[in-house]
PDB file of C-alpha atoms in Angstrom:
ATOM      1  CA  UNK B   1     -76.491 -99.385  -3.041  1.00 47.00           C
ATOM      2  CA  UNK B   2     -78.910 -96.663  -2.106  1.00 44.00           C
ATOM      3  CA  UNK B   3     -76.740 -95.506   0.765  1.00 51.00           C
ATOM      4  CA  UNK B   4     -73.606 -95.521  -1.398  1.00 52.00           C
ATOM      5  CA  UNK B   5     -75.291 -93.500  -4.154  1.00 56.00           C
ATOM      6  CA  UNK B   6     -76.605 -90.967  -1.644  1.00 57.00           C
ATOM      7  CA  UNK B   7     -73.181 -90.491  -0.092  1.00 55.00           C
ATOM      8  CA  UNK B   8     -71.580 -90.121  -3.525  1.00 60.00           C
ATOM      9  CA  UNK B   9     -74.105 -87.494  -4.600  1.00 59.00           C
ATOM     10  CA  UNK B  10     -73.633 -85.622  -1.304  1.00 59.00           C
ATOM     11  CA  UNK B  11     -69.869 -85.570  -1.773  1.00 51.00           C
ATOM     12  CA  UNK B  12     -70.213 -84.236  -5.330  1.00 61.00           C
ATOM     13  CA  UNK B  13     -72.612 -81.519  -4.184  1.00 60.00           C
ATOM     14  CA  UNK B  14     -70.201 -80.564  -1.383  1.00 52.00           C
ATOM     15  CA  UNK B  15     -67.308 -80.339  -3.825  1.00 58.00           C
ATOM     16  CA  UNK B  16     -69.307 -78.143  -6.185  1.00 56.00           C
ATOM     17  CA  UNK B  17     -70.320 -75.886  -3.297  1.00 56.00           C
ATOM     18  CA  UNK B  18     -66.722 -75.523  -2.090  1.00 54.00           C
ATOM     19  CA  UNK B  19     -65.556 -74.855  -5.634  1.00 53.00           C
ATOM     20  CA  UNK B  20     -68.154 -72.116  -6.046  1.00 55.00           C
ATOM     21  CA  UNK B  21     -67.122 -70.583  -2.721  1.00 55.00           C
ATOM     22  CA  UNK B  22     -63.450 -70.445  -3.804  1.00 56.00           C
ATOM     23  CA  UNK B  23     -64.249 -68.381  -6.894  1.00 58.00           C
ATOM     24  CA  UNK B  24     -62.831 -64.810  -6.549  1.00 60.00           C
ATOM     25  CA  UNK B  25     -60.381 -65.746  -3.796  1.00 66.00           C
ATOM     26  CA  UNK B  26     -57.369 -65.090  -6.049  1.00 68.00           C
ATOM     27  CA  UNK B  27     -58.765 -61.669  -6.942  1.00 73.00           C
ATOM     28  CA  UNK B  28     -59.007 -60.699  -3.280  1.00 71.00           C
ATOM     29  CA  UNK B  29     -55.497 -61.965  -2.563  1.00 76.00           C
ATOM     30  CA  UNK B  30     -54.157 -60.127  -5.608  1.00 77.00           C
ATOM     31  CA  UNK B  31     -55.727 -56.878  -4.438  1.00 77.00           C
ATOM     32  CA  UNK B  32     -54.197 -57.280  -0.991  1.00 79.00           C
ATOM     33  CA  UNK B  33     -50.802 -58.132  -2.451  1.00 82.00           C
ATOM     34  CA  UNK B  34     -51.002 -55.107  -4.753  1.00 82.00           C
ATOM     35  CA  UNK B  35     -51.389 -52.872  -1.715  1.00 77.00           C
ATOM     36  CA  UNK B  36     -48.359 -54.493  -0.106  1.00 80.00           C
ATOM     37  CA  UNK B  37     -46.338 -54.128  -3.313  1.00 80.00           C
ATOM     38  CA  UNK B  38     -47.343 -50.478  -3.663  1.00 74.00           C
ATOM     39  CA  UNK B  39     -46.291 -49.835  -0.073  1.00 75.00           C
ATOM     40  CA  UNK B  40     -42.924 -51.495  -0.704  1.00 80.00           C
ATOM     41  CA  UNK B  41     -42.501 -49.549  -3.936  1.00 74.00           C
ATOM     42  CA  UNK B  42     -43.359 -46.318  -2.145  1.00 73.00           C
ATOM     43  CA  UNK B  43     -40.786 -47.072   0.541  1.00 79.00           C
ATOM     44  CA  UNK B  44     -38.027 -47.873  -1.941  1.00 84.00           C
ATOM     45  CA  UNK B  45     -38.606 -45.087  -4.485  1.00 85.00           C
ATOM     46  CA  UNK B  46     -39.931 -42.284  -2.297  1.00 85.00           C
ATOM     47  CA  UNK B  47     -37.523 -42.882   0.585  1.00 87.00           C
ATOM     48  CA  UNK B  48     -34.657 -42.945  -1.886  1.00 89.00           C
ATOM     49  CA  UNK B  49     -35.882 -39.645  -3.305  1.00 90.00           C
ATOM     50  CA  UNK B  50     -36.100 -38.160   0.194  1.00 90.00           C
ATOM     51  CA  UNK B  51     -32.504 -39.157   0.977  1.00 91.00           C
ATOM     52  CA  UNK B  52     -31.346 -37.724  -2.365  1.00 91.00           C
ATOM     53  CA  UNK B  53     -33.019 -34.375  -1.605  1.00 92.00           C
ATOM     54  CA  UNK B  54     -31.519 -34.439   1.899  1.00 93.00           C
ATOM     55  CA  UNK B  55     -28.019 -34.994   0.493  1.00 93.00           C
ATOM     56  CA  UNK B  56     -28.420 -32.210  -2.082  1.00 92.00           C
ATOM     57  CA  UNK B  57     -29.762 -29.780   0.524  1.00 93.00           C
ATOM     58  CA  UNK B  58     -26.945 -30.608   2.962  1.00 94.00           C
ATOM     59  CA  UNK B  59     -24.363 -30.073   0.228  1.00 93.00           C
ATOM     60  CA  UNK B  60     -25.866 -26.701  -0.715  1.00 93.00           C
ATOM     61  CA  UNK B  61     -26.069 -25.560   2.916  1.00 95.00           C
ATOM     62  CA  UNK B  62     -22.450 -26.605   3.559  1.00 95.00           C
ATOM     63  CA  UNK B  63     -21.271 -24.643   0.524  1.00 94.00           C
ATOM     64  CA  UNK B  64     -23.304 -21.609   1.594  1.00 94.00           C
ATOM     65  CA  UNK B  65     -21.886 -21.650   5.130  1.00 95.00           C
ATOM     66  CA  UNK B  66     -18.292 -21.957   3.906  1.00 93.00           C
ATOM     67  CA  UNK B  67     -18.764 -19.153   1.380  1.00 93.00           C
ATOM     68  CA  UNK B  68     -20.366 -16.921   3.997  1.00 94.00           C
ATOM     69  CA  UNK B  69     -17.619 -17.546   6.546  1.00 92.00           C
ATOM     70  CA  UNK B  70     -14.967 -16.771   3.951  1.00 88.00           C
ATOM     71  CA  UNK B  71     -16.635 -13.413   3.260  1.00 89.00           C
ATOM     72  CA  UNK B  72     -16.978 -12.283   6.881  1.00 88.00           C
ATOM     73  CA  UNK B  73     -13.913 -10.091   6.447  1.00 83.00           C
ATOM     74  CA  UNK B  74     -15.995  -7.919   4.106  1.00 84.00           C
ATOM     75  CA  UNK B  75     -18.845  -7.488   6.583  1.00 87.00           C
ATOM     76  CA  UNK B  76     -21.877  -9.399   7.801  1.00 89.00           C
ATOM     77  CA  UNK B  77     -24.165  -8.256   4.997  1.00 90.00           C
ATOM     78  CA  UNK B  78     -21.707  -9.321   2.311  1.00 90.00           C
ATOM     79  CA  UNK B  79     -21.276 -12.684   4.044  1.00 92.00           C
ATOM     80  CA  UNK B  80     -25.038 -13.266   4.118  1.00 91.00           C
ATOM     81  CA  UNK B  81     -25.450 -12.423   0.436  1.00 91.00           C
ATOM     82  CA  UNK B  82     -22.475 -14.603  -0.433  1.00 92.00           C
ATOM     83  CA  UNK B  83     -24.004 -17.513   1.458  1.00 93.00           C
ATOM     84  CA  UNK B  84     -27.311 -17.091  -0.380  1.00 91.00           C
ATOM     85  CA  UNK B  85     -25.490 -16.876  -3.708  1.00 91.00           C
ATOM     86  CA  UNK B  86     -23.698 -20.185  -3.136  1.00 91.00           C
ATOM     87  CA  UNK B  87     -26.920 -21.740  -1.889  1.00 90.00           C
ATOM     88  CA  UNK B  88     -28.408 -21.112  -5.323  1.00 86.00           C
ATOM     89  CA  UNK B  89     -25.307 -22.334  -7.151  1.00 86.00           C
ATOM     90  CA  UNK B  90     -26.049 -25.860  -5.908  1.00 87.00           C
ATOM     91  CA  UNK B  91     -29.173 -27.488  -7.299  1.00 84.00           C
ATOM     92  CA  UNK B  92     -31.627 -28.975  -4.817  1.00 86.00           C
ATOM     93  CA  UNK B  93     -34.470 -31.052  -6.249  1.00 81.00           C
ATOM     94  CA  UNK B  94     -36.323 -29.150  -8.951  1.00 76.00           C
ATOM     95  CA  UNK B  95     -34.786 -25.818  -7.972  1.00 74.00           C
ATOM     96  CA  UNK B  96     -33.821 -23.728 -11.000  1.00 67.00           C
ATOM     97  CA  UNK B  97     -30.287 -22.324 -10.976  1.00 67.00           C
ATOM     98  CA  UNK B  98     -30.069 -18.576 -11.464  1.00 62.00           C
ATOM     99  CA  UNK B  99     -28.508 -17.175 -14.593  1.00 65.00           C
ATOM    100  CA  UNK B 100     -25.422 -14.992 -14.272  1.00 66.00           C
ATOM    101  CA  UNK B 101     -27.214 -12.163 -16.044  1.00 66.00           C
ATOM    102  CA  UNK B 102     -29.108  -9.961 -13.560  1.00 70.00           C
ATOM    103  CA  UNK B 103     -28.059 -12.374 -10.838  1.00 75.00           C
ATOM    104  CA  UNK B 104     -28.179  -9.779  -8.048  1.00 77.00           C
ATOM    105  CA  UNK B 105     -31.764  -8.818  -8.870  1.00 79.00           C
ATOM    106  CA  UNK B 106     -32.867 -12.445  -9.109  1.00 80.00           C
ATOM    107  CA  UNK B 107     -31.062 -13.245  -5.857  1.00 82.00           C
ATOM    108  CA  UNK B 108     -32.912 -10.513  -3.971  1.00 82.00           C
ATOM    109  CA  UNK B 109     -36.211 -11.755  -5.399  1.00 83.00           C
ATOM    110  CA  UNK B 110     -35.395 -15.330  -4.341  1.00 81.00           C
ATOM    111  CA  UNK B 111     -34.517 -14.219  -0.803  1.00 84.00           C
ATOM    112  CA  UNK B 112     -37.791 -12.312  -0.509  1.00 84.00           C
ATOM    113  CA  UNK B 113     -39.720 -15.351  -1.734  1.00 83.00           C
ATOM    114  CA  UNK B 114     -37.983 -17.803   0.628  1.00 84.00           C
ATOM    115  CA  UNK B 115     -37.763 -15.593   3.699  1.00 86.00           C
ATOM    116  CA  UNK B 116     -39.283 -18.401   5.814  1.00 88.00           C
ATOM    117  CA  UNK B 117     -37.222 -21.201   4.253  1.00 91.00           C
ATOM    118  CA  UNK B 118     -33.708 -19.754   4.273  1.00 93.00           C
ATOM    119  CA  UNK B 119     -31.791 -17.992   7.036  1.00 94.00           C
ATOM    120  CA  UNK B 120     -28.196 -16.856   7.467  1.00 94.00           C
ATOM    121  CA  UNK B 121     -26.946 -15.840  10.910  1.00 95.00           C
ATOM    122  CA  UNK B 122     -23.551 -14.496  11.938  1.00 94.00           C
ATOM    123  CA  UNK B 123     -22.032 -14.895  15.364  1.00 93.00           C
ATOM    124  CA  UNK B 124     -19.503 -16.964  17.262  1.00 91.00           C
ATOM    125  CA  UNK B 125     -18.883 -20.690  17.622  1.00 91.00           C
ATOM    126  CA  UNK B 126     -17.790 -22.031  21.009  1.00 90.00           C
ATOM    127  CA  UNK B 127     -15.432 -24.906  20.246  1.00 85.00           C
ATOM    128  CA  UNK B 128     -15.617 -26.221  23.813  1.00 88.00           C
ATOM    129  CA  UNK B 129     -19.385 -26.164  24.361  1.00 92.00           C
ATOM    130  CA  UNK B 130     -20.062 -26.589  20.613  1.00 91.00           C
ATOM    131  CA  UNK B 131     -22.697 -23.869  20.725  1.00 94.00           C
ATOM    132  CA  UNK B 132     -23.396 -21.138  18.179  1.00 95.00           C
ATOM    133  CA  UNK B 133     -24.214 -17.680  19.559  1.00 94.00           C
ATOM    134  CA  UNK B 134     -25.666 -15.063  17.255  1.00 94.00           C
ATOM    135  CA  UNK B 135     -23.829 -11.739  17.432  1.00 92.00           C
ATOM    136  CA  UNK B 136     -23.086  -8.842  15.092  1.00 89.00           C
ATOM    137  CA  UNK B 137     -19.948  -7.796  16.977  1.00 86.00           C
ATOM    138  CA  UNK B 138     -16.871  -9.021  15.086  1.00 82.00           C
ATOM    139  CA  UNK B 139     -18.563 -12.286  14.039  1.00 89.00           C
ATOM    140  CA  UNK B 140     -16.337 -15.259  13.332  1.00 88.00           C
ATOM    141  CA  UNK B 141     -18.892 -17.902  12.295  1.00 93.00           C
ATOM    142  CA  UNK B 142     -21.859 -18.293   9.973  1.00 95.00           C
ATOM    143  CA  UNK B 143     -24.878 -20.538  10.470  1.00 96.00           C
ATOM    144  CA  UNK B 144     -27.045 -21.362   7.457  1.00 96.00           C
ATOM    145  CA  UNK B 145     -30.460 -23.006   7.840  1.00 95.00           C
ATOM    146  CA  UNK B 146     -32.600 -24.053   4.886  1.00 94.00           C
ATOM    147  CA  UNK B 147     -35.824 -25.967   4.317  1.00 93.00           C
ATOM    148  CA  UNK B 148     -36.984 -27.595   1.088  1.00 90.00           C
ATOM    149  CA  UNK B 149     -40.770 -27.552   1.322  1.00 88.00           C
ATOM    150  CA  UNK B 150     -43.566 -29.407  -0.461  1.00 87.00           C
ATOM    151  CA  UNK B 151     -41.350 -31.891  -2.276  1.00 87.00           C
ATOM    152  CA  UNK B 152     -43.768 -34.284  -4.043  1.00 87.00           C
ATOM    153  CA  UNK B 153     -44.065 -37.976  -3.341  1.00 86.00           C
ATOM    154  CA  UNK B 154     -44.574 -40.427  -6.199  1.00 84.00           C
ATOM    155  CA  UNK B 155     -46.045 -43.771  -5.178  1.00 77.00           C
ATOM    156  CA  UNK B 156     -46.743 -42.764  -1.583  1.00 78.00           C
ATOM    157  CA  UNK B 157     -49.671 -40.696  -2.832  1.00 81.00           C
ATOM    158  CA  UNK B 158     -51.627 -43.926  -3.111  1.00 74.00           C
ATOM    159  CA  UNK B 159     -51.292 -44.250   0.658  1.00 73.00           C
ATOM    160  CA  UNK B 160     -52.373 -40.644   1.248  1.00 82.00           C
ATOM    161  CA  UNK B 161     -48.947 -38.966   1.543  1.00 84.00           C
ATOM    162  CA  UNK B 162     -48.697 -36.052  -0.892  1.00 88.00           C
ATOM    163  CA  UNK B 163     -45.409 -34.271  -0.086  1.00 90.00           C
ATOM    164  CA  UNK B 164     -42.649 -33.847   2.495  1.00 90.00           C
ATOM    165  CA  UNK B 165     -40.289 -31.199   3.936  1.00 92.00           C
ATOM    166  CA  UNK B 166     -36.526 -31.518   4.405  1.00 92.00           C
ATOM    167  CA  UNK B 167     -34.373 -29.304   6.646  1.00 94.00           C
ATOM    168  CA  UNK B 168     -30.601 -28.884   6.891  1.00 95.00           C
ATOM    169  CA  UNK B 169     -28.207 -26.699   8.854  1.00 96.00           C
ATOM    170  CA  UNK B 170     -24.486 -25.988   8.639  1.00 96.00           C
ATOM    171  CA  UNK B 171     -22.046 -23.859  10.633  1.00 96.00           C
ATOM    172  CA  UNK B 172     -18.718 -22.636   9.287  1.00 95.00           C
ATOM    173  CA  UNK B 173     -16.123 -20.780  11.321  1.00 91.00           C
ATOM    174  CA  UNK B 174     -13.561 -18.214  10.235  1.00 84.00           C
ATOM    175  CA  UNK B 175     -10.683 -17.937  12.662  1.00 72.00           C
ATOM    176  CA  UNK B 176      -9.201 -14.414  12.757  1.00 63.00           C
ATOM    177  CA  UNK B 177      -5.557 -13.958  13.594  1.00 62.00           C
ATOM    178  CA  UNK B 178      -3.882 -11.002  15.270  1.00 60.00           C
ATOM    179  CA  UNK B 179      -0.438 -10.444  13.794  1.00 61.00           C
ATOM    180  CA  UNK B 180       2.336  -8.671  15.677  1.00 64.00           C
ATOM    181  CA  UNK B 181       5.262  -7.337  13.675  1.00 62.00           C
ATOM    182  CA  UNK B 182       8.303  -6.771  15.876  1.00 65.00           C
ATOM    183  CA  UNK B 183      11.325  -4.829  14.625  1.00 62.00           C
ATOM    184  CA  UNK B 184      14.432  -5.170  16.726  1.00 62.00           C
ATOM    185  CA  UNK B 185      16.228  -1.807  16.856  1.00 57.00           C
ATOM    186  CA  UNK B 186      18.815  -2.965  19.377  1.00 57.00           C
ATOM    187  CA  UNK B 187      22.526  -2.491  18.760  1.00 56.00           C
ATOM    188  CA  UNK B 188      23.041  -6.244  18.715  1.00 57.00           C
ATOM    189  CA  UNK B 189      21.253  -6.434  15.349  1.00 54.00           C
ATOM    190  CA  UNK B 190      22.685  -3.537  13.371  1.00 54.00           C
ATOM    191  CA  UNK B 191      24.087  -0.166  14.328  1.00 53.00           C
ATOM    192  CA  UNK B 192      22.110   1.530  11.581  1.00 52.00           C
ATOM    193  CA  UNK B 193      18.854   0.161  12.961  1.00 50.00           C
ATOM    194  CA  UNK B 194      19.274   1.424  16.500  1.00 54.00           C
ATOM    195  CA  UNK B 195      16.275   3.396  17.690  1.00 54.00           C
ATOM    196  CA  UNK B 196      18.492   6.299  18.751  1.00 57.00           C
ATOM    197  CA  UNK B 197      19.930   6.482  15.228  1.00 61.00           C
ATOM    198  CA  UNK B 198      16.617   6.602  13.364  1.00 62.00           C
ATOM    199  CA  UNK B 199      16.734  10.403  13.245  1.00 60.00           C
ATOM    200  CA  UNK B 200      20.051  10.156  11.462  1.00 66.00           C
ATOM    201  CA  UNK B 201      18.019   9.919   8.265  1.00 66.00           C
ATOM    202  CA  UNK B 202      15.956  13.028   8.947  1.00 65.00           C
ATOM    203  CA  UNK B 203      13.108  14.252  11.091  1.00 62.00           C
ATOM    204  CA  UNK B 204      10.539  12.376   9.010  1.00 70.00           C
ATOM    205  CA  UNK B 205      12.305   9.021   9.363  1.00 71.00           C
ATOM    206  CA  UNK B 206      10.092   7.796  12.202  1.00 70.00           C
ATOM    207  CA  UNK B 207       6.925   8.840  10.346  1.00 76.00           C
ATOM    208  CA  UNK B 208       8.201   7.107   7.208  1.00 76.00           C
ATOM    209  CA  UNK B 209       8.875   3.878   9.095  1.00 73.00           C
ATOM    210  CA  UNK B 210       5.451   3.965  10.729  1.00 72.00           C
ATOM    211  CA  UNK B 211       3.768   4.687   7.395  1.00 78.00           C
ATOM    212  CA  UNK B 212       5.519   1.675   5.875  1.00 76.00           C
ATOM    213  CA  UNK B 213       4.431  -0.529   8.772  1.00 72.00           C
ATOM    214  CA  UNK B 214       0.861   0.729   8.433  1.00 75.00           C
ATOM    215  CA  UNK B 215       0.897  -0.144   4.741  1.00 78.00           C
ATOM    216  CA  UNK B 216       2.115  -3.657   5.546  1.00 73.00           C
ATOM    217  CA  UNK B 217      -0.575  -4.009   8.209  1.00 68.00           C
ATOM    218  CA  UNK B 218      -3.291  -2.944   5.776  1.00 71.00           C
ATOM    219  CA  UNK B 219      -2.008  -5.203   2.998  1.00 70.00           C
ATOM    220  CA  UNK B 220      -2.303  -8.178   5.332  1.00 66.00           C
ATOM    221  CA  UNK B 221      -6.049  -7.737   4.930  1.00 59.00           C
ATOM    222  CA  UNK B 222      -9.061  -6.726   6.994  1.00 50.00           C
ATOM    223  CA  UNK B 223      -7.494  -4.284   9.462  1.00 44.00           C
ATOM    224  CA  UNK B 224     -10.828  -3.940  11.288  1.00 50.00           C
ATOM    225  CA  UNK B 225     -11.182  -7.690  11.699  1.00 48.00           C
ATOM    226  CA  UNK B 226      -9.648  -8.768  14.962  1.00 50.00           C
ATOM    227  CA  UNK B 227      -8.939  -7.272  18.367  1.00 51.00           C
ATOM    228  CA  UNK B 228      -5.692  -5.389  17.795  1.00 53.00           C
ATOM    229  CA  UNK B 229      -5.375  -1.929  16.301  1.00 58.00           C
ATOM    230  CA  UNK B 230      -2.407  -0.365  14.567  1.00 56.00           C
ATOM    231  CA  UNK B 231      -0.576   1.237  17.487  1.00 62.00           C
ATOM    232  CA  UNK B 232       3.218   1.345  16.994  1.00 61.00           C
ATOM    233  CA  UNK B 233       5.094   1.316  20.284  1.00 61.00           C
ATOM    234  CA  UNK B 234       8.798   1.740  20.840  1.00 60.00           C
ATOM    235  CA  UNK B 235      10.113  -0.212  23.780  1.00 62.00           C
ATOM    236  CA  UNK B 236      13.613  -0.011  25.209  1.00 64.00           C
ATOM    237  CA  UNK B 237      14.096  -2.953  27.526  1.00 69.00           C
ATOM    238  CA  UNK B 238      16.104  -6.140  27.720  1.00 69.00           C
ATOM    239  CA  UNK B 239      13.506  -7.956  29.832  1.00 76.00           C
ATOM    240  CA  UNK B 240      11.080 -10.091  27.817  1.00 75.00           C
ATOM    241  CA  UNK B 241       8.321  -9.908  30.420  1.00 79.00           C
ATOM    242  CA  UNK B 242       8.568  -6.116  30.546  1.00 79.00           C
ATOM    243  CA  UNK B 243       8.211  -5.931  26.776  1.00 71.00           C
ATOM    244  CA  UNK B 244       5.185  -8.264  26.860  1.00 73.00           C
ATOM    245  CA  UNK B 245       3.509  -6.194  29.563  1.00 77.00           C
ATOM    246  CA  UNK B 246       4.029  -2.951  27.652  1.00 71.00           C
ATOM    247  CA  UNK B 247       2.674  -4.456  24.430  1.00 66.00           C
ATOM    248  CA  UNK B 248      -0.212  -6.134  26.246  1.00 66.00           C
ATOM    249  CA  UNK B 249       0.817  -9.622  25.185  1.00 66.00           C
TER     250      UNK B 249
END
C-alpha cells in the first residue's frame, strides 16, 4: 500500500509539473504564427501593389514613347515634350495628373523635379540587331525611361521594408518614307503632255509645273524628314535602268 500511494503521489506531482510547464506555450506559438501570417499578408498585398505600379508605369511609358515617335516629324524637342506630356496623362500610383490650365508651365516644373527619374532619347532602332542608338541626326525612334521611386510598402514595414523603386522602358519607332512622284511626259500617254510640248503653254509653264509639284511635296508633310530632297529631273529615255540610275533609285 505504501509503495502504491507513493507512486500515485509521484505521478500526480509529475502531471502538475508538466501542466505548469505547458502554460504559455500557445502564446508563443501564436506569436510565431502571427509573424508567418504577417509575412504572407505582406507578400500578397505588397507584391500585388508592386505589380500594379509596374503595370501602370509600363502603360504610361508605352504611351509616352508612341506619342514622342509620332511627333518626331516636328523635331526632337517637340517629340521629347510630347512624350513627357503623355507620361503625365497616365496616372502612376499616387501621381497627380496635371490640369490643362497652365499645363506647359507645370510640365516644365515636373521635368525639372524628375530630371533623374525620367528620360527621353531620340535616335535609331536597328530592327536586325534590336539595338537602340541615340542620335540627333534625322531620328526615327524614341526611347522613354522612367522610374517610380520611394513607393511605400504597407505590411512589409513590419519586416523592415519601407519602400521600393520600379523602372520601365519603352521604344517606339517612326518609319519615314521617301515618296517619288513620276510624271510620264512620253507621247504614248498624251500628246499634250509631251515634254517637248510643255512650252506650248508659255515660257512659265515649266516653272508652274514645278511649283505645283513642290506644293504637293510639301503637303505630303515633313519635307525635311527623310533622305530625299525636292529636285525635279526631266529624263528622256526608254530604258528603265537608265532612268533609275539618273534618279539615283
